[in-house]
Coordinates of C-alpha atoms and ligand atoms in Angstrom, one line a residue:
M1 CA 6.2 17.5 7.1
E2 CA 6.5 20.4 9.3
I3 CA 10.3 20.6 9.6
K4 CA 10.8 20.0 5.9
E5 CA 8.2 22.7 5.1
K6 CA 9.8 25.3 7.4
L7 CA 13.2 24.6 5.9
N8 CA 11.8 24.7 2.4
R9 CA 10.1 28.1 3.1
A10 CA 13.3 29.5 4.6
I11 CA 15.3 28.5 1.6
K12 CA 12.8 29.9 -0.8
E13 CA 12.8 33.2 1.0
A14 CA 16.6 33.3 0.9
L15 CA 16.5 32.6 -2.8
S16 CA 14.0 35.4 -3.5
K17 CA 16.1 37.8 -1.5
L18 CA 19.0 36.9 -3.8
S19 CA 16.7 37.2 -6.8
F20 CA 17.2 33.6 -7.7
S21 CA 14.3 31.5 -8.9
V22 CA 14.0 27.7 -9.1
P23 CA 10.7 25.8 -9.6
L24 CA 11.5 23.3 -6.9
V25 CA 13.8 23.1 -3.9
E26 CA 14.7 19.5 -3.3
L27 CA 15.4 18.5 0.2
E28 CA 16.6 15.1 1.0
H29 CA 17.9 13.1 3.9
P30 CA 21.6 12.3 3.2
Q31 CA 22.3 8.6 3.0
D32 CA 25.4 9.2 5.2
P33 CA 24.3 10.6 8.6
S34 CA 27.6 12.5 8.8
H35 CA 26.3 14.8 6.1
G36 CA 23.5 16.1 8.3
D37 CA 19.8 15.6 8.5
Y38 CA 18.7 17.4 5.3
A39 CA 20.6 18.4 2.2
T40 CA 19.7 20.4 -0.9
N41 CA 21.3 20.6 -4.3
V42 CA 19.6 23.9 -5.1
A43 CA 22.9 25.7 -5.3
L44 CA 24.1 23.3 -7.9
V45 CA 21.0 23.7 -10.0
L46 CA 21.2 27.4 -9.8
A47 CA 24.9 27.7 -10.5
Q48 CA 24.5 25.7 -13.7
K49 CA 21.7 28.0 -14.7
I50 CA 23.5 31.3 -14.1
G51 CA 27.0 30.1 -14.8
K52 CA 28.5 30.7 -11.4
D53 CA 30.6 28.6 -9.0
P54 CA 28.2 26.4 -7.1
M55 CA 30.2 26.7 -3.9
E56 CA 29.8 30.5 -4.1
V57 CA 26.1 30.2 -4.7
A58 CA 25.7 27.9 -1.8
Q59 CA 27.7 30.3 0.4
D60 CA 25.4 33.1 -0.7
I61 CA 22.3 31.1 0.2
K62 CA 23.7 30.1 3.5
N63 CA 24.6 33.8 4.4
T64 CA 21.1 34.9 3.4
L65 CA 19.1 32.3 5.2
E66 CA 17.2 33.7 8.1
Y67 CA 19.1 32.4 11.0
E68 CA 16.7 33.8 13.5
Q69 CA 13.9 31.9 11.9
L70 CA 15.9 28.8 11.7
N71 CA 17.6 29.2 15.1
E72 CA 15.4 26.8 16.9
L73 CA 15.3 24.3 14.1
I74 CA 18.8 24.1 12.8
A75 CA 22.1 23.6 14.8
K76 CA 24.4 24.2 11.8
I77 CA 24.6 24.5 8.1
D78 CA 27.5 23.1 6.1
I79 CA 28.6 23.8 2.6
V80 CA 30.2 20.8 0.9
R81 CA 31.7 20.2 -2.5
P82 CA 30.6 20.4 -5.2
G83 CA 27.9 22.7 -3.8
F84 CA 25.6 20.9 -1.5
I85 CA 24.0 22.7 1.5
N86 CA 23.7 20.3 4.5
F87 CA 21.5 21.1 7.5
W88 CA 21.8 19.7 11.0
L89 CA 18.7 19.8 13.1
S90 CA 19.1 21.1 16.6
K91 CA 18.7 19.0 19.7
D92 CA 15.9 21.3 20.7
E93 CA 14.1 20.3 17.6
F94 CA 14.6 16.6 18.3
S95 CA 13.3 17.2 21.8
R96 CA 10.2 18.9 20.4
Q97 CA 9.6 16.0 18.0
L98 CA 10.0 13.5 20.7
T99 CA 7.5 15.3 22.9
E100 CA 5.1 15.5 20.0
A101 CA 5.5 11.8 19.2
I102 CA 4.9 10.9 22.8
K103 CA 1.9 13.1 23.0
M104 CA 0.4 11.8 19.7
G105 CA 1.0 8.2 20.6
E106 CA -0.1 5.9 17.8
G107 CA -1.5 8.9 16.0
Y108 CA 2.0 10.4 15.4
G109 CA 2.3 11.1 11.6
K110 CA -1.5 11.4 11.1
S111 CA -2.6 14.5 9.2
D112 CA -5.7 16.2 7.9
D113 CA -4.1 17.2 4.6
G114 CA -6.7 15.2 2.7
K115 CA -9.7 16.8 4.5
G116 CA -12.6 17.3 2.1
K117 CA -11.0 15.2 -0.6
T118 CA -12.2 11.8 -1.8
I119 CA -10.2 9.0 -3.3
V120 CA -11.5 5.9 -4.8
A121 CA -9.1 3.0 -4.4
E122 CA -9.8 0.0 -6.5
Y123 CA -8.0 -3.2 -5.7
S124 CA -8.1 -7.0 -5.6
S125 CA -10.8 -7.4 -8.3
P126 CA -10.5 -11.1 -8.9
N127 CA -12.5 -12.9 -11.5
I128 CA -15.5 -15.1 -10.7
A129 CA -15.1 -18.8 -11.5
K130 CA -11.3 -18.6 -11.3
R131 CA -9.3 -19.1 -8.3
F132 CA -7.9 -16.0 -6.6
G133 CA -4.5 -15.6 -8.2
I134 CA -1.3 -14.4 -6.8
G135 CA -1.6 -11.3 -9.0
H136 CA -4.8 -10.5 -7.2
L137 CA -3.0 -11.0 -3.9
R138 CA -0.5 -8.3 -4.9
S139 CA -3.3 -6.0 -5.9
T140 CA -5.1 -6.7 -2.6
I141 CA -2.1 -6.1 -0.4
I142 CA -0.8 -3.0 -2.1
G143 CA -4.2 -1.5 -2.6
H144 CA -5.2 -2.0 1.0
A145 CA -2.0 -0.4 2.2
L146 CA -2.6 2.7 0.0
Y147 CA -6.2 2.8 1.3
N148 CA -4.9 2.9 4.9
L149 CA -2.3 5.5 4.1
Y150 CA -4.7 7.9 2.5
K151 CA -7.2 7.5 5.3
F152 CA -4.4 8.3 7.8
L153 CA -3.7 11.5 5.8
G154 CA -7.3 12.6 6.3
Y155 CA -8.8 11.6 2.9
E156 CA -12.2 10.2 2.5
V157 CA -11.2 6.9 0.9
I158 CA -13.6 4.5 -0.8
S159 CA -12.4 1.0 -1.6
E160 CA -13.9 -0.8 -4.5
N161 CA -13.5 -4.4 -5.4
H162 CA -14.2 -4.4 -9.2
L163 CA -15.0 -8.2 -9.4
G164 CA -14.7 -9.7 -12.8
D165 CA -18.2 -11.1 -12.9
W166 CA -19.2 -10.3 -16.4
G167 CA -17.8 -11.0 -19.8
T168 CA -17.2 -13.5 -22.6
Q169 CA -15.4 -15.9 -20.2
F170 CA -18.7 -16.6 -18.6
G171 CA -20.0 -17.7 -21.9
A172 CA -17.1 -20.2 -22.0
I173 CA -17.9 -21.4 -18.5
I174 CA -21.6 -21.7 -19.1
S175 CA -21.0 -23.7 -22.3
E176 CA -18.6 -25.9 -20.5
I177 CA -21.0 -26.5 -17.6
K178 CA -23.8 -27.2 -20.1
K179 CA -21.5 -29.9 -21.7
S180 CA -20.6 -31.6 -18.5
K181 CA -23.2 -31.4 -15.9
I182 CA -26.2 -29.2 -16.6
K183 CA -28.5 -31.0 -18.9
N184 CA -31.6 -29.2 -17.8
Q185 CA -32.9 -26.5 -15.5
N186 CA -33.2 -28.9 -12.5
D187 CA -29.4 -29.5 -12.4
I188 CA -28.5 -26.0 -11.7
S189 CA -29.0 -26.4 -8.0
K190 CA -26.2 -29.0 -8.1
L191 CA -23.8 -26.1 -8.9
K192 CA -23.8 -24.9 -5.4
N193 CA -21.5 -27.8 -4.5
V194 CA -19.1 -27.1 -7.2
T195 CA -15.7 -25.6 -6.1
L196 CA -13.9 -22.7 -7.5
G197 CA -11.1 -25.0 -8.5
E198 CA -13.6 -27.1 -10.5
L199 CA -15.0 -24.0 -12.2
E200 CA -11.5 -23.0 -13.0
E201 CA -10.7 -26.4 -14.4
M202 CA -13.7 -26.0 -16.7
Y203 CA -12.3 -22.7 -18.0
V204 CA -8.9 -24.2 -18.5
R205 CA -10.4 -27.2 -20.3
F206 CA -12.4 -24.9 -22.5
N207 CA -9.2 -22.9 -23.4
R208 CA -7.3 -26.0 -24.2
E209 CA -10.0 -27.3 -26.4
A210 CA -10.7 -24.0 -28.1
H211 CA -7.0 -23.8 -28.9
N212 CA -7.6 -26.5 -31.6
K213 CA -11.2 -25.6 -32.2
P214 CA -11.5 -21.8 -32.3
E215 CA -15.2 -22.2 -33.2
L216 CA -15.8 -23.0 -29.6
W217 CA -15.4 -19.4 -28.9
D218 CA -18.4 -18.7 -31.0
E219 CA -20.4 -20.9 -28.7
A220 CA -19.0 -19.1 -25.7
R221 CA -19.8 -15.7 -27.2
A222 CA -23.3 -16.9 -27.9
W223 CA -23.8 -17.9 -24.3
F224 CA -22.5 -14.6 -23.1
K225 CA -24.9 -12.8 -25.4
K226 CA -27.7 -14.9 -23.9
L227 CA -26.5 -13.9 -20.5
E228 CA -26.6 -10.2 -21.4
D229 CA -30.0 -10.6 -23.0
G230 CA -31.3 -12.0 -19.7
D231 CA -31.7 -15.7 -20.7
R232 CA -33.0 -17.4 -17.6
E233 CA -30.8 -20.5 -17.7
A234 CA -27.7 -18.5 -18.4
R235 CA -28.5 -16.1 -15.5
E236 CA -29.1 -19.0 -13.1
I237 CA -25.8 -20.7 -13.9
W238 CA -24.0 -17.4 -13.7
K239 CA -25.6 -16.6 -10.3
A240 CA -24.5 -19.9 -8.9
C241 CA -21.0 -19.3 -10.1
V242 CA -20.9 -15.9 -8.5
K243 CA -22.1 -17.3 -5.2
V244 CA -19.5 -20.0 -5.1
S245 CA -16.7 -17.7 -6.0
I246 CA -17.6 -14.9 -3.6
A247 CA -17.8 -17.4 -0.7
E248 CA -14.2 -18.5 -1.5
F249 CA -12.9 -15.0 -1.9
E250 CA -14.4 -14.0 1.4
R251 CA -12.4 -16.8 3.0
I252 CA -9.2 -15.3 1.6
Y253 CA -10.1 -11.8 2.6
A254 CA -10.7 -13.0 6.1
L255 CA -7.3 -14.7 6.1
L256 CA -5.8 -11.5 4.8
D257 CA -7.8 -9.2 7.2
V258 CA -8.9 -7.1 4.2
S259 CA -12.4 -5.8 3.6
F260 CA -14.0 -3.4 1.2
D261 CA -16.4 -0.5 1.3
N262 CA -18.0 -1.7 -1.9
M263 CA -17.9 -4.8 -4.0
H264 CA -19.4 -3.5 -7.2
G265 CA -18.5 -6.2 -9.8
E266 CA -18.5 -5.5 -13.5
S267 CA -22.1 -6.8 -13.7
F268 CA -23.1 -3.8 -11.5
Y269 CA -22.5 -1.6 -14.6
E270 CA -24.7 -3.8 -16.9
D271 CA -27.5 -1.3 -17.0
K272 CA -25.1 1.7 -17.1
M273 CA -23.3 0.8 -20.3
S274 CA -26.0 2.0 -22.7
E275 CA -25.4 5.5 -21.5
V276 CA -21.8 5.2 -22.4
I277 CA -22.7 4.1 -25.9
E278 CA -25.2 6.9 -26.2
D279 CA -22.6 9.5 -25.0
A280 CA -20.1 8.2 -27.5
K281 CA -22.6 8.4 -30.3
K282 CA -23.9 11.9 -29.3
K283 CA -20.3 13.2 -29.1
K284 CA -19.6 11.5 -32.4
L285 CA -16.8 9.6 -30.9
A286 CA -18.0 6.2 -31.8
V287 CA -17.7 4.7 -35.3
E288 CA -19.0 1.5 -36.7
D289 CA -16.4 -0.9 -37.8
E290 CA -17.3 -4.2 -39.3
G291 CA -20.4 -4.3 -37.2
A292 CA -18.6 -3.3 -34.0
F293 CA -18.7 0.0 -32.3
I294 CA -15.3 1.4 -31.7
M295 CA -13.7 4.6 -30.4
R296 CA -10.3 6.0 -31.3
V297 CA -8.2 7.9 -28.8
P298 CA -5.2 10.2 -29.5
N299 CA -1.8 8.5 -29.8
I300 CA -2.9 5.0 -29.4
K301 CA -3.1 2.8 -32.5
V302 CA -5.6 0.2 -31.4
P303 CA -9.2 1.3 -31.0
L304 CA -11.3 0.9 -27.9
I305 CA -14.1 -1.5 -28.6
L306 CA -17.4 -0.3 -27.1
L307 CA -19.6 -3.0 -28.6
K308 CA -18.6 -6.2 -30.3
S309 CA -20.1 -7.1 -33.7
D310 CA -22.6 -9.4 -31.9
G311 CA -23.7 -6.5 -29.7
A312 CA -22.0 -7.8 -26.6
T313 CA -20.3 -5.2 -24.3
T314 CA -16.7 -5.3 -23.4
Y315 CA -14.4 -5.0 -20.3
E316 CA -13.6 -1.5 -21.6
T317 CA -17.2 -0.4 -21.8
R318 CA -17.7 -1.5 -18.2
D319 CA -14.7 0.4 -17.0
L320 CA -16.1 3.5 -18.7
A321 CA -19.5 3.1 -17.2
A322 CA -17.8 2.6 -13.8
I323 CA -15.8 5.9 -14.2
K324 CA -19.0 7.8 -15.1
W325 CA -20.8 6.4 -12.2
R326 CA -18.0 6.9 -9.6
M327 CA -17.4 10.5 -10.7
R328 CA -21.1 11.3 -10.4
E329 CA -21.5 9.4 -7.1
W330 CA -18.4 10.7 -5.2
Q331 CA -16.6 13.4 -7.2
P332 CA -13.3 11.9 -6.3
E333 CA -10.0 13.7 -6.7
K334 CA -8.4 10.5 -7.9
I335 CA -9.3 7.0 -8.8
L336 CA -6.6 4.5 -8.1
Y337 CA -6.4 1.2 -9.9
E338 CA -4.1 -1.3 -8.4
V339 CA -3.9 -3.7 -11.3
G340 CA -1.1 -5.7 -13.0
A341 CA 1.2 -3.9 -15.4
E342 CA 0.0 -6.1 -18.3
Q343 CA -3.2 -4.1 -18.4
D344 CA -1.3 -0.9 -19.1
L345 CA -2.8 -0.5 -22.6
H346 CA -6.3 -1.2 -21.4
F347 CA -6.1 1.6 -18.9
R348 CA -4.5 4.0 -21.2
L349 CA -7.3 3.5 -23.7
V350 CA -10.0 3.7 -21.0
F351 CA -8.6 6.8 -19.4
A352 CA -8.2 8.6 -22.7
A353 CA -11.7 7.6 -23.7
A354 CA -13.1 8.8 -20.4
E355 CA -11.5 12.2 -20.9
L356 CA -12.9 12.4 -24.5
L357 CA -16.3 11.5 -23.2
G358 CA -16.0 14.3 -20.6
Y359 CA -16.4 12.0 -17.6
A360 CA -13.1 12.9 -16.0
R361 CA -9.7 14.4 -16.7
L362 CA -6.6 12.2 -17.2
T363 CA -5.3 13.7 -13.9
H364 CA -8.0 11.8 -12.1
F365 CA -6.6 8.4 -12.9
V366 CA -3.7 6.5 -11.5
H367 CA -2.9 3.0 -12.7
I368 CA -0.6 1.5 -10.1
K369 CA 0.9 -1.2 -12.2
H370 CA 2.2 -4.1 -10.3
G371 CA 4.9 -6.5 -11.5
L372 CA 4.5 -10.3 -11.6
Y373 CA 5.5 -12.8 -9.0
R374 CA 8.0 -15.3 -10.3
F375 CA 8.5 -18.7 -8.9
A376 CA 11.4 -20.9 -9.6
E377 CA 9.5 -22.5 -12.6
G378 CA 8.6 -19.1 -14.2
K379 CA 5.4 -17.2 -14.6
M380 CA 2.2 -18.8 -13.5
S381 CA -1.0 -18.5 -15.4
T382 CA -4.5 -19.9 -15.1
R383 CA -4.8 -20.2 -18.9
A384 CA -1.8 -22.5 -19.1
G385 CA -3.5 -24.5 -16.4
R386 CA -0.6 -24.4 -14.0
T387 CA -1.5 -22.5 -10.9
V388 CA -0.2 -21.8 -7.5
N389 CA -3.0 -22.0 -5.0
L390 CA -3.0 -18.9 -3.0
E391 CA -4.8 -20.3 0.0
D392 CA -2.1 -23.0 0.2
I393 CA 0.5 -20.3 0.3
L394 CA -1.2 -18.3 3.0
Q395 CA -1.8 -21.4 5.1
E396 CA 1.8 -22.6 4.7
A397 CA 2.9 -19.1 5.9
V398 CA 0.9 -19.5 9.1
V399 CA 2.4 -23.0 9.7
R400 CA 5.9 -21.6 9.2
A401 CA 5.1 -18.9 11.7
E402 CA 3.8 -21.5 14.2
K403 CA 7.1 -23.5 13.9
I404 CA 9.1 -20.3 14.6
L405 CA 7.0 -19.6 17.6
E406 CA 7.5 -23.1 18.9
Q407 CA 11.2 -22.6 18.7
S408 CA 11.1 -20.2 21.6
K409 CA 10.2 -22.8 24.3
T410 CA 9.9 -20.3 27.1
L411 CA 7.5 -18.0 25.3
S412 CA 5.6 -20.8 23.8
A413 CA 5.0 -22.4 27.2
K414 CA 3.5 -19.1 28.5
L415 CA 1.0 -18.7 25.7
S416 CA -2.5 -20.2 25.5
K417 CA -3.4 -22.1 22.4
K418 CA -5.6 -19.2 21.2
E419 CA -2.8 -16.7 21.7
K420 CA -0.4 -18.9 19.8
S421 CA -2.8 -19.1 16.9
T422 CA -3.4 -15.4 16.8
I423 CA 0.3 -14.7 16.8
S424 CA 1.1 -17.3 14.1
H425 CA -1.6 -15.8 12.0
A426 CA -0.3 -12.2 12.4
V427 CA 3.3 -13.3 11.8
G428 CA 2.6 -15.7 8.9
I429 CA 0.2 -13.4 7.0
G430 CA 2.3 -10.4 7.9
A431 CA 5.4 -12.0 6.4
V432 CA 3.6 -12.6 3.1
K433 CA 2.2 -9.1 3.0
Y434 CA 5.4 -7.3 4.0
F435 CA 7.5 -9.3 1.5
D436 CA 5.2 -8.1 -1.2
L437 CA 5.1 -4.5 0.0
L438 CA 8.9 -4.3 0.4
H439 CA 9.2 -4.4 -3.4
H440 CA 8.4 -1.4 -5.4
P441 CA 4.9 -2.1 -6.8
G442 CA 6.3 -1.9 -10.3
S443 CA 9.0 -4.4 -9.8
E444 CA 8.8 -8.2 -10.1
I445 CA 9.0 -10.4 -7.1
V446 CA 10.8 -13.6 -6.9
F447 CA 8.9 -15.6 -4.4
S448 CA 11.1 -16.7 -1.4
W449 CA 10.0 -18.2 1.9
E450 CA 13.5 -17.5 3.3
K451 CA 13.3 -13.8 2.7
M452 CA 9.8 -13.6 4.0
F453 CA 10.8 -15.1 7.3
L454 CA 14.2 -13.5 7.8
L455 CA 14.4 -13.2 11.5
T456 CA 17.3 -10.7 11.5
G457 CA 16.5 -8.9 8.3
N458 CA 14.1 -6.7 6.5
S459 CA 10.9 -8.8 7.1
A460 CA 7.7 -8.5 9.0
P461 CA 8.6 -11.0 11.6
Y462 CA 11.7 -9.0 12.4
L463 CA 9.7 -5.8 12.8
Q464 CA 7.0 -7.4 14.7
Y465 CA 9.6 -9.0 17.0
T466 CA 11.2 -5.6 17.5
H467 CA 7.9 -4.1 18.3
A468 CA 7.1 -6.9 20.8
R469 CA 10.5 -6.4 22.4
A470 CA 10.0 -2.7 22.9
R471 CA 6.5 -3.3 24.4
S472 CA 8.0 -5.8 26.7
V473 CA 10.6 -3.3 27.9
L474 CA 7.8 -0.8 28.5
R475 CA 5.8 -3.4 30.5
K476 CA 8.7 -4.1 32.7
S477 CA 9.3 -0.4 33.3
S478 CA 6.0 0.0 35.2
L479 CA 4.7 2.6 32.8
T480 CA 1.1 2.0 31.9
L481 CA 0.6 2.2 28.2
A482 CA -3.1 2.1 27.8
G483 CA -5.1 5.1 26.8
P484 CA -4.6 7.8 24.1
A485 CA -1.2 8.9 25.2
P486 CA 1.4 6.2 25.2
L487 CA 3.1 7.1 28.4
H488 CA 0.8 7.6 31.4
P489 CA 3.2 7.7 34.2
T490 CA 1.7 5.9 37.2
P491 CA 2.3 7.9 40.5
T492 CA 5.3 5.8 41.2
S493 CA 6.7 5.9 37.8
S494 CA 10.0 7.4 37.0
L495 CA 8.6 9.8 34.5
D496 CA 6.4 11.3 37.1
A497 CA 9.3 11.5 39.5
A498 CA 11.2 13.3 36.9
G499 CA 8.5 15.9 36.8
A500 CA 7.1 15.1 33.4
R501 CA 3.5 14.4 33.4
V502 CA 2.2 12.9 30.2
G503 CA 5.0 13.9 28.0
A504 CA 8.6 13.2 27.1
P505 CA 11.4 14.1 29.4
R506 CA 13.2 17.0 28.0
V507 CA 16.4 16.2 26.2
S508 CA 18.3 19.3 27.2
P509 CA 20.6 20.4 24.4
A510 CA 23.4 20.3 26.9
S511 CA 22.9 16.7 27.9
H512 CA 25.2 14.3 26.2
L513 CA 23.4 11.8 24.1
A514 CA 24.8 8.4 23.2
A515 CA 25.2 7.7 19.5
E516 CA 22.5 5.1 19.6
E517 CA 20.0 7.5 21.3
L518 CA 20.8 10.3 18.9
S519 CA 20.4 8.1 15.9
L520 CA 16.9 7.2 17.0
L521 CA 16.0 10.9 17.5
R522 CA 17.4 11.6 14.0
T523 CA 14.9 9.0 12.7
F524 CA 11.6 9.5 14.3
Y525 CA 10.7 12.9 12.7
K526 CA 11.0 11.3 9.3
F527 CA 8.0 9.1 9.9
P528 CA 5.3 11.6 9.0
E529 CA 7.3 12.5 5.9
V530 CA 7.6 8.9 4.8
V531 CA 3.9 8.3 5.2
Q532 CA 3.2 11.3 3.0
E533 CA 5.6 10.2 0.4
A534 CA 4.5 6.6 0.4
A535 CA 1.0 7.7 -0.3
S536 CA 1.7 10.4 -2.8
Q537 CA 4.0 8.2 -4.8
Y538 CA 1.9 5.1 -4.3
T539 CA 5.0 3.3 -2.9
P540 CA 4.4 1.6 0.4
N541 CA 7.9 0.1 0.0
L542 CA 9.3 3.5 1.3
L543 CA 7.4 2.9 4.5
C544 CA 8.8 -0.6 4.8
N545 CA 12.4 0.6 4.4
F546 CA 11.9 3.3 7.0
L547 CA 10.4 0.9 9.5
Y548 CA 13.3 -1.5 9.0
D549 CA 15.8 1.3 9.5
L550 CA 14.0 2.4 12.7
A551 CA 13.9 -1.2 14.0
S552 CA 17.6 -1.7 13.3
K553 CA 18.5 1.5 15.1
Y554 CA 16.3 0.5 18.1
N555 CA 17.9 -2.9 18.3
L556 CA 21.3 -1.3 18.3
M557 CA 20.3 0.8 21.3
Y558 CA 18.7 -2.2 22.9
N559 CA 21.8 -4.3 22.5
N560 CA 24.3 -1.7 23.4
L561 CA 22.7 0.3 26.2
P562 CA 21.0 -0.8 29.3
I563 CA 17.5 0.7 29.2
L564 CA 15.9 -0.1 32.5
E565 CA 19.0 0.2 34.6
P566 CA 21.5 2.6 33.0
E567 CA 25.1 2.4 34.3
E568 CA 25.3 5.9 35.7
A569 CA 26.8 6.6 39.1
I570 CA 24.7 9.8 39.8
S571 CA 21.2 8.7 40.6
E572 CA 19.5 11.8 39.2
K573 CA 21.3 11.4 35.9
R574 CA 20.5 7.7 35.9
E575 CA 16.8 8.6 36.2
E576 CA 17.1 11.0 33.3
I577 CA 18.8 8.5 31.1
R578 CA 16.3 5.8 31.9
N579 CA 13.4 8.1 31.1
L580 CA 15.0 9.1 27.8
R581 CA 15.6 5.5 26.8
L582 CA 12.1 4.6 27.8
A583 CA 10.7 7.4 25.8
L584 CA 12.7 6.3 22.8
T585 CA 11.4 2.8 23.3
A586 CA 7.8 4.0 23.5
V587 CA 8.0 6.1 20.3
T588 CA 9.7 3.2 18.5
A589 CA 7.0 0.8 19.5
N590 CA 4.3 3.3 18.5
I591 CA 5.8 4.0 15.1
L592 CA 6.3 0.3 14.4
K593 CA 2.8 -0.4 15.3
T594 CA 1.2 2.4 13.4
G595 CA 3.5 1.8 10.4
L596 CA 2.9 -1.9 10.2
N597 CA -0.8 -1.5 10.7
L598 CA -0.9 1.0 7.9
L599 CA 0.6 -1.7 5.8
G600 CA -2.2 -4.0 6.9
I601 CA 0.1 -6.0 9.2
Q602 CA -0.8 -6.8 12.8
T603 CA 1.5 -6.2 15.7
P604 CA 1.3 -8.8 18.5
E605 CA 2.2 -7.7 22.0
R606 CA 4.3 -10.7 22.6
M607 CA 6.5 -12.8 20.3
Ligands
LIG1 N1 -10.7 -8.6 -13.0 C1 -9.6 -8.1 -13.7 C2 -8.5 -9.1 -13.8 O1 -8.4 -10.0 -12.9 C3 -9.0 -6.9 -13.0 C4 -9.9 -5.7 -12.9 C5 -9.1 -4.4 -12.8 N2 -10.0 -3.3 -12.7 C6 -10.6 -2.6 -13.7 N3 -11.3 -1.6 -13.4 N4 -10.5 -3.0 -14.9 O2 -7.8 -9.1 -14.7

């Protein structure tokens, strides 16, 4: 952020000297690199406000900008029609950034902006007794990436898995279990052999039957009421279901390399819900309505049901209890909910109610609404009984990665069985995760194996491959890469010979850079900015696109310019060029690694 901030400040100072005021100065990276490194439309915005020619306003701003202050940062400023101001960073600045990136190694882009601030990130949250759905996969992948991003920015982040382990659906399952298998208390132990698939089938069967016989829901509700009232049999059956489900979820989390700080399921709030009801009563926010307790919130027609007419609690009540508890426990600055867009109304109701109850402000909440996955056949749903088994998908991804690895006979021959399996896992799971993250969380995804495994396109395998390629160049260069700094020149190394200890070779402004080299230098410094933006806008897709851009630019250099043995007649110059290209390689490798890891994707050394 540093460069952007400096520039921003300088522009604001110039504006105030000119007695102009705007609430926000937008600085962007022009799409077309021939328009410079940053551009602002501030002159256009101002000109419209004051009725002047935007080109003139831009010229005034340019003339007023403190050149001295910007001297080191900026090489030139252009004014272009209809009134944009374009900034070109100086080679000195690129050199500084390169040095910084080398020095920081894999920590480049890290910040302590979030120091002292806490964020609760809730994601995954599957439902007990149902298989882990693909929607929960999205939640897990996006939520985990955001968790990593905020940590990287210095926040204290607490991840919560709000398991759906309470609610009327358990009534349905219990009544179904009672019908099929469990005739008496002794049968409950048999439940430990039941699979999640079977439990889910029971739920599907129940729904199918209840479609024609709605009175079955009364039975289900009665069982849930019993569960809430602490009926021993209901509790035992429920506990067995929870155990079976969690064991299966843990297997998926292990496959996905995801873990949680807390797994407080909805049942955790069982004894915390009466407080919510009390609060609502005390504040006169709850009213009785046909035996139920409801709460109305501004601007939403439907009420929030706190207690059903049979006295059973609701999904909403549990969310309110969770908010009260989390706010008291951690005083977070924000609570993020990575949950499907179809729950929009639910969260709007809950957030508004939480504010009325005085638990938190609306600004504390963010519902990151993800879109659906679509398969060729259309939307999948458990209720309809047609499901795509997530574990099958993950396993198939790993098999596809294995096949790709086998295609490279030379590499495959060099690797041990264990190495191969680690790499296939990283590539297969990485492909699934990246494909998801590449989409804006709000957009729908059309599932495509081809796109996930694009070897020359915007996919995890392509980025992982580029990372491995860069690492391989560095290995061949005799630079040791272990330790905190990415470049530890060994005594014989070229960097040492060039007089640079741990640090980047200076790119002297005079030295002529190849287009491929310059384009990498013009990319690196954006990484810290992108990380910030991806976090603050809850859009990991920004980071994906940045990494793809970086990898493409690196491959251009790799393909067009010899890195280890530059074609340069003068040996001193040759050394300098080699060092520069190696430094560019090291920074690319580090950013790809850090970036992919932030997305929850592993980066094998070899591929
Ligand atoms: N278990 C819910 C479902 O699968 C998602 C939970 C979302 N989180 C929440 N705090 N309500 O639909």
